[in-house]
CSV table of C-alpha atoms in Angstrom, one decimal:
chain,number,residue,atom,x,y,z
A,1,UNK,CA,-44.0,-36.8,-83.1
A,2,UNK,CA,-43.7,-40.5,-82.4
A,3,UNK,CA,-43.5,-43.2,-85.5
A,4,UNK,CA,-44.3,-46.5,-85.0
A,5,UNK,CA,-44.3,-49.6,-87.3
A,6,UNK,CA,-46.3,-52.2,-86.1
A,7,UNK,CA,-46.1,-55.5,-87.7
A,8,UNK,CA,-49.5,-57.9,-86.4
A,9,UNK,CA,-52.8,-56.8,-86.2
A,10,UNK,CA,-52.7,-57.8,-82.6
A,11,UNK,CA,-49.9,-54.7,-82.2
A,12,UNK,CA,-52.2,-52.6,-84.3
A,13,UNK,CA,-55.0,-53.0,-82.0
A,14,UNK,CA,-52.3,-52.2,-78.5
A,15,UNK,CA,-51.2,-49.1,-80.0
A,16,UNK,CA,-54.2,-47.6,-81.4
A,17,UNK,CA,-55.9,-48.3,-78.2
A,18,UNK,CA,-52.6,-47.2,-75.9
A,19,UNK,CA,-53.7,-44.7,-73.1
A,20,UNK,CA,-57.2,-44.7,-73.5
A,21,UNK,CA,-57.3,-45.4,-69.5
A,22,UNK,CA,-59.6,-42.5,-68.5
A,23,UNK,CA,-58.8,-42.7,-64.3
A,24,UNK,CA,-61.4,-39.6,-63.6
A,25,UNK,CA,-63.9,-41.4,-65.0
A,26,UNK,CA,-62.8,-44.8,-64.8
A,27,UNK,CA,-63.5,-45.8,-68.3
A,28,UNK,CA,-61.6,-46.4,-71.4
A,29,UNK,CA,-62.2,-42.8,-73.0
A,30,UNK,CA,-59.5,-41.9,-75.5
A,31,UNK,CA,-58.5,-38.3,-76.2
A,32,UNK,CA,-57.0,-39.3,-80.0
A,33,UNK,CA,-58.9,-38.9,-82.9
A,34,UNK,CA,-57.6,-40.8,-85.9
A,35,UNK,CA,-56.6,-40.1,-89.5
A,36,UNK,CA,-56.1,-43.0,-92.2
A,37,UNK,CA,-53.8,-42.7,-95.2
A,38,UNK,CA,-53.4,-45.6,-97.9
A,39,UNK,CA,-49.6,-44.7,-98.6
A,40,UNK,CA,-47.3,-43.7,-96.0
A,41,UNK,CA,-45.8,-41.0,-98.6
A,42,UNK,CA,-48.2,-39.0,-98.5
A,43,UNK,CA,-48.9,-36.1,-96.3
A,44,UNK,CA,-51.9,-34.6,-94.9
A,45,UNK,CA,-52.6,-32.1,-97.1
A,46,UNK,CA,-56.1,-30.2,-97.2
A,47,UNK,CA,-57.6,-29.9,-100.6
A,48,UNK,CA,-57.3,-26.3,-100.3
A,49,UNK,CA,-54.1,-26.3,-100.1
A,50,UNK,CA,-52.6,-29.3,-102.1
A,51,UNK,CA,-49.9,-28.2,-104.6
A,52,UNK,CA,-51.5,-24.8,-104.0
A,53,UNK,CA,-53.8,-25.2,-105.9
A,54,UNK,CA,-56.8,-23.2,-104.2
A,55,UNK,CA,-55.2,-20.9,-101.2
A,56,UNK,CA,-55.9,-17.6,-103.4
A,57,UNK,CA,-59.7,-18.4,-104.1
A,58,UNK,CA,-60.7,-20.0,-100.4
A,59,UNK,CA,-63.1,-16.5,-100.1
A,60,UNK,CA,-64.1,-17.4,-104.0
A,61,UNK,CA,-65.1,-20.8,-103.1
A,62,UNK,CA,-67.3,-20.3,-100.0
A,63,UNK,CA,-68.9,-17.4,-101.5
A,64,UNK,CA,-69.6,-18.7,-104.9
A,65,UNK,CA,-71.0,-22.2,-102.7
A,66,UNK,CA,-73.4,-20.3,-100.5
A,67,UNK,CA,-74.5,-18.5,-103.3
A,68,UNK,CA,-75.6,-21.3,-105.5
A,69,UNK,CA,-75.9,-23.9,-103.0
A,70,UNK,CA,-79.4,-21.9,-101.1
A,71,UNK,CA,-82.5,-23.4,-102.1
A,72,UNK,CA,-81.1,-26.7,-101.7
A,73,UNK,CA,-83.0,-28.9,-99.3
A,74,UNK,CA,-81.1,-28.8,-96.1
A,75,UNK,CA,-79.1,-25.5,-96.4
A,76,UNK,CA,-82.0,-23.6,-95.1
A,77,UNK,CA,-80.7,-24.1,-91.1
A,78,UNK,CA,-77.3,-23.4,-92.1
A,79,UNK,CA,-76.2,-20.2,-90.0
A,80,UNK,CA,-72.8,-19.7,-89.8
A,81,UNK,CA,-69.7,-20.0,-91.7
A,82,UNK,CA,-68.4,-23.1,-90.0
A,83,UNK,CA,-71.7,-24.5,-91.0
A,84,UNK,CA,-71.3,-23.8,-94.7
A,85,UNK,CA,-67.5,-24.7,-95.0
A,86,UNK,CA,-68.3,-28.1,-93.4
A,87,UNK,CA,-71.3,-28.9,-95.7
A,88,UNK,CA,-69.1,-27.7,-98.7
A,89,UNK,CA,-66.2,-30.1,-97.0
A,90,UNK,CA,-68.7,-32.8,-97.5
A,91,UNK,CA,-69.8,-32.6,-101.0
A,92,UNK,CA,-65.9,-32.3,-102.1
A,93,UNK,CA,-65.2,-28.3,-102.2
A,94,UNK,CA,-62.4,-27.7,-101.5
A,95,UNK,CA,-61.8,-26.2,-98.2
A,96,UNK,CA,-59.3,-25.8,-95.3
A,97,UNK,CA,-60.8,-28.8,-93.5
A,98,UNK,CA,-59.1,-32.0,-93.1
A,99,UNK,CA,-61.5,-35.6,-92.1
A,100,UNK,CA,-60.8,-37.2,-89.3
A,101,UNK,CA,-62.6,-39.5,-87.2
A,102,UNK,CA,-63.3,-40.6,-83.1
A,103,UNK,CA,-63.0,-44.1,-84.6
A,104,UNK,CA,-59.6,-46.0,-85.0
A,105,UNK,CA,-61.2,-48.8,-86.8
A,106,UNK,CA,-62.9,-45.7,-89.5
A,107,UNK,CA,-59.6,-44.9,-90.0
A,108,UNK,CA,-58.5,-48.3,-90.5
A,109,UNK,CA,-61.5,-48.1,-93.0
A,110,UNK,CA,-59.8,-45.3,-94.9
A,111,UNK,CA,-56.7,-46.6,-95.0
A,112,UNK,CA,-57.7,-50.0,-96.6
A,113,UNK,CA,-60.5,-49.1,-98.8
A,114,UNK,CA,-58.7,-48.9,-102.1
A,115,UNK,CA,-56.9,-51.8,-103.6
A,116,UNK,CA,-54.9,-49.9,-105.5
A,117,UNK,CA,-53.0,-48.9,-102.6
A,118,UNK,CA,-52.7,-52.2,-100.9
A,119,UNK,CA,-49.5,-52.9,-102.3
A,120,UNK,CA,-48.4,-49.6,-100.4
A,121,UNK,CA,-47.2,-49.1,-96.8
A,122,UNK,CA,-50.4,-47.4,-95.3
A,123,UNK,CA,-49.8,-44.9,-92.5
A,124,UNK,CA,-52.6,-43.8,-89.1
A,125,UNK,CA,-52.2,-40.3,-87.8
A,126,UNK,CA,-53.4,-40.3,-83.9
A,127,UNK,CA,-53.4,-36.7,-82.4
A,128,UNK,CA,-54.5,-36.0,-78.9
A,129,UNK,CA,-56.8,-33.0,-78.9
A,130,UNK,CA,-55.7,-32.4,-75.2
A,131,UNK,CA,-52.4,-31.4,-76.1
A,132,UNK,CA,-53.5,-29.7,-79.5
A,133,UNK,CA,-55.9,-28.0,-77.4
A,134,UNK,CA,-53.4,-26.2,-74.8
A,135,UNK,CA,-51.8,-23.9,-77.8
A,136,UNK,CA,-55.4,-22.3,-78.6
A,137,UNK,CA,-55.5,-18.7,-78.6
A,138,UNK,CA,-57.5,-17.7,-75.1
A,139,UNK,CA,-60.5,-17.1,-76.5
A,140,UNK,CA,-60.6,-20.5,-78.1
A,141,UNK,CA,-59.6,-22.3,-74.8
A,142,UNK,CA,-61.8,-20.0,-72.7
A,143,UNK,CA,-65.2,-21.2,-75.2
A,144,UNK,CA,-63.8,-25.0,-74.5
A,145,UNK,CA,-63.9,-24.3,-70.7
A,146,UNK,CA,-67.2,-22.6,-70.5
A,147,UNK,CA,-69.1,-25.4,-72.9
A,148,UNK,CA,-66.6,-27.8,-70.9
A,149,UNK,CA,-65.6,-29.2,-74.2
A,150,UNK,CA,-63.2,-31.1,-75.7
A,151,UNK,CA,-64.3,-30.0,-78.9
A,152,UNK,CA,-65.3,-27.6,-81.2
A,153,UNK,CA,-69.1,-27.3,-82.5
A,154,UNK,CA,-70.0,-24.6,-85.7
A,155,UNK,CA,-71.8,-22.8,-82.3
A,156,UNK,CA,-69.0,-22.9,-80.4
A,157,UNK,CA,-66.2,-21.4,-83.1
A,158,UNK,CA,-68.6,-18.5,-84.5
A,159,UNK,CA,-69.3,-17.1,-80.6
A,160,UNK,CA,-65.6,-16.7,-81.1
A,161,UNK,CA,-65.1,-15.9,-84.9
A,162,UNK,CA,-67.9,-15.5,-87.2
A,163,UNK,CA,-66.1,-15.5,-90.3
A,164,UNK,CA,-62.6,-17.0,-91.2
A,165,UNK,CA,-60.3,-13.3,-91.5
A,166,UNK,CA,-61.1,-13.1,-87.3
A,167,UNK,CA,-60.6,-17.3,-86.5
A,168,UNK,CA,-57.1,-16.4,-88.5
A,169,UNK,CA,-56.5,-13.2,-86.8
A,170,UNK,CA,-56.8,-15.0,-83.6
A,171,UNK,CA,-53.1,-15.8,-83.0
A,172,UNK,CA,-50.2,-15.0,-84.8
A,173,UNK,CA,-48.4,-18.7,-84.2
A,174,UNK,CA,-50.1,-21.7,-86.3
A,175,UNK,CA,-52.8,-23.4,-84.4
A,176,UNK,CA,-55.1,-26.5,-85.1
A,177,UNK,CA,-58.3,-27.2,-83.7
A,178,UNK,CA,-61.3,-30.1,-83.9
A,179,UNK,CA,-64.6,-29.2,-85.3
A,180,UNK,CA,-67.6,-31.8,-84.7
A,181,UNK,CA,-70.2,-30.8,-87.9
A,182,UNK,CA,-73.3,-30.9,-87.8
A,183,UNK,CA,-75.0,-33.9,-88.5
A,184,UNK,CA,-75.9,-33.2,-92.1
A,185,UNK,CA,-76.4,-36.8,-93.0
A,186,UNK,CA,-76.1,-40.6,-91.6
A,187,UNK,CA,-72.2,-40.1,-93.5
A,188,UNK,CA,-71.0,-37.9,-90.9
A,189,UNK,CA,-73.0,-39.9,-88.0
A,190,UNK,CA,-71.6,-43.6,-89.1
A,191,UNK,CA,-68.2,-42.2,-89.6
A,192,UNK,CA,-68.1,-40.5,-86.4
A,193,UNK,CA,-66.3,-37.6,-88.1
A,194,UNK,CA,-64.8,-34.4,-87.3
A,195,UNK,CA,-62.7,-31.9,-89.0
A,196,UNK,CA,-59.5,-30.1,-88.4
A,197,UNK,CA,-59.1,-26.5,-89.1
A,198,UNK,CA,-56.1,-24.1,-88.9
A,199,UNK,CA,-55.9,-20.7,-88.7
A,200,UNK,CA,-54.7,-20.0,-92.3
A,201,UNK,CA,-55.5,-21.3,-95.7
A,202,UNK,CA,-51.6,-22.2,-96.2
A,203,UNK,CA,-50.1,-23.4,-93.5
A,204,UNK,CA,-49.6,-27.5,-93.4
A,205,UNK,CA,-50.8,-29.9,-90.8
A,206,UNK,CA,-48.3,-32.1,-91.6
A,207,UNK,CA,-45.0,-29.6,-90.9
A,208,UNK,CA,-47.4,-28.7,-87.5
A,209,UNK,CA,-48.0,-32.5,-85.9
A,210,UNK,CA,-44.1,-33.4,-87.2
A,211,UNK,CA,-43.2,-30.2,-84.5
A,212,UNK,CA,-45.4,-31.7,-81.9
A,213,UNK,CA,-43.1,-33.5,-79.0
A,214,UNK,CA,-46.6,-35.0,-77.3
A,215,UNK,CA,-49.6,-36.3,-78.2
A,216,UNK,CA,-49.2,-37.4,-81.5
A,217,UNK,CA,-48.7,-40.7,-83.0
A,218,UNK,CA,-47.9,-42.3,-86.5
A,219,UNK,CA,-48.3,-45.8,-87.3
A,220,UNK,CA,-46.9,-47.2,-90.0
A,221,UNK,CA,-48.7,-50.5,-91.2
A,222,UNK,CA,-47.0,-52.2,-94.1
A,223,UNK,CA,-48.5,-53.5,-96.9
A,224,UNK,CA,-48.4,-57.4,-96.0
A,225,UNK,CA,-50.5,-56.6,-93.3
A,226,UNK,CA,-53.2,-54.4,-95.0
A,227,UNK,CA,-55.3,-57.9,-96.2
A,228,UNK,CA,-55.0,-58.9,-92.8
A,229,UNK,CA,-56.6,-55.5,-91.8
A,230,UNK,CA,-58.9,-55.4,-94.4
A,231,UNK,CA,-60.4,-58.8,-94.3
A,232,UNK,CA,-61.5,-58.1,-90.1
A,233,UNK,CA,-62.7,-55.2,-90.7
A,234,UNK,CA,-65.2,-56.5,-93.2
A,235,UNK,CA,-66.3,-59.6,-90.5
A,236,UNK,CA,-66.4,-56.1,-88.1
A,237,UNK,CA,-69.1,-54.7,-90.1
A,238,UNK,CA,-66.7,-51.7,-90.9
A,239,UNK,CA,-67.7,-51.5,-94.6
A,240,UNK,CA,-68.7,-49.1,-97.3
A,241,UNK,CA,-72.1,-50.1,-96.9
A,242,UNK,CA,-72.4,-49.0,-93.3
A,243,UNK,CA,-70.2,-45.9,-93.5
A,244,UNK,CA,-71.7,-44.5,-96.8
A,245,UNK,CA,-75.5,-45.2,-95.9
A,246,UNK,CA,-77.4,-45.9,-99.8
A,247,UNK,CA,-77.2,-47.4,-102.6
A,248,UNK,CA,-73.8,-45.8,-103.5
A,249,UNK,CA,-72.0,-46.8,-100.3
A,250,UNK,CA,-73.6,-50.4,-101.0
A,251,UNK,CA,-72.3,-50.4,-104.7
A,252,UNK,CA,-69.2,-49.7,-103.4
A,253,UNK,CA,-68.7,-52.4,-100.9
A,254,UNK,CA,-70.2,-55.2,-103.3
A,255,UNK,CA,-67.5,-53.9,-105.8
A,256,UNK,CA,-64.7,-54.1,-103.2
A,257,UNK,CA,-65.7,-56.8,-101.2
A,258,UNK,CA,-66.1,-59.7,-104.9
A,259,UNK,CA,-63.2,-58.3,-106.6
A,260,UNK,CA,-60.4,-60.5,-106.9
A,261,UNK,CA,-57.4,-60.0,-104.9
A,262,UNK,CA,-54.9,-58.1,-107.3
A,263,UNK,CA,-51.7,-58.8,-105.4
């Protein structure tokens, strides 16, 4: 794993935009998806999994969601297990899925949103899928080269795995792959999200990326720089109110965006 500190938003912009030079296609296409964390210190932990809190109940969870959670507009078109887990992901479960996002400046987003963390050295995880990609079990890569994916869709994983005992099974060495959900609301769509999954309710993302010799990335952005950061990205338009569609995401932004500066 490479760690960078950058120290201008003009550096920020370089290296979260560094190799995104697509020469097949001849466009800027990035392989990296992007991660935002508001202090450095901290690791990226899925709920599940924090402190250990949830990793003997996982099975618990998703059954006690389904089972209370049918009847509820939307859930009706829900088919599969990757389906479920990422709708449960969404409303807060607790779940082996970690957030990320196709966007750098989302990630930015995340990373500056709370003010009680801008006095804090904020951290961006960039992972190339390519090279995450090329330790898949076979059947995994052999679904991303008949869909020619990059990907993963809830489809695509339960053609290979229709429950999580045979997506763990799958391998025997930790793996990590990206999920696009479903597009369950105008959150997921704005935020240009995806998840990561691995193949066992205990095993850390963060021990797997710090192992990783290519295709992942952490920049460190201190905390003088975070106003700096935050203050473009609200004259971008990357705000509460366009990431969180409604009055909520609104109510947020207006109570961010007027609040005096603390530090």
């Amino acid at each position: 794993m490479q760690e960078q500190r950058v120290t201008s938003w003009l550096e920020l912009q370089e290296v979260l935009f560094a190799g995104s030079w697509n020469e097949p296609l001849g466009r800027f296409r990035t392989s990296f998806v992007f991660r935002g964390i508001p202090d450095a210190t901290l690791d990226l932990s899925a709920t599940l999994n924090r402190q250990g809190a949830f990793v003997r109940h996982e099975r618990d969870l998703l059954r006690a969601f389904r089972k209370y959670a049918r009847g509820v507009p939307g859930t009706a078109q829900l088919t599969s297990v990757w389906d479920w887990l990422a709708l449960a992901q969404h409303h807060g479960m607790p779940t082996r899925f970690l957030d990320w996002t196709f966007s750098p400046y989302v990630a930015l987003h995340f990373m500056t949103e709370r003010q009680d963390y801008l006095d804090k050295d904020g951290a961006i995880w960039c992972v190339d899928y390519h090279q995450t990609n090329q330790q898949l079990p076979g059947p995994l890569r052999e679904q991303l080269r008949l869909e020619g994916a990059d990907v993963f869709t809830a489809e695509m994983l339960a053609s290979v795995a229709g429950d999580l005992p045979t997506f763990d099974g799958l391998a025997e060495h930790p793996f990590v792959l990206f999920f696009e959900p479903p597009s369950l609301d105008a959150r997921i769509v704005n935020q240009f999200a995806l998840f990561s999954v691995m193949n066992g309710p205990g095993l850390s993302l963060n021990v797997f990326l710090g192992h990783q010799h290519r295709g992942v990335r952490r920049l460190i952005v201190p905390a003088a720089l975070k106003w700096e950061v935050r203050d473009k990205l609200d004259q971008a338009n990357i705000t509460e109110r366009v990431l969180f569609p409604g009055l909520d995401g609104l109510s947020r932004w207006l109570r961010r965006y007027y609040g005096p500066r603390l530090r």
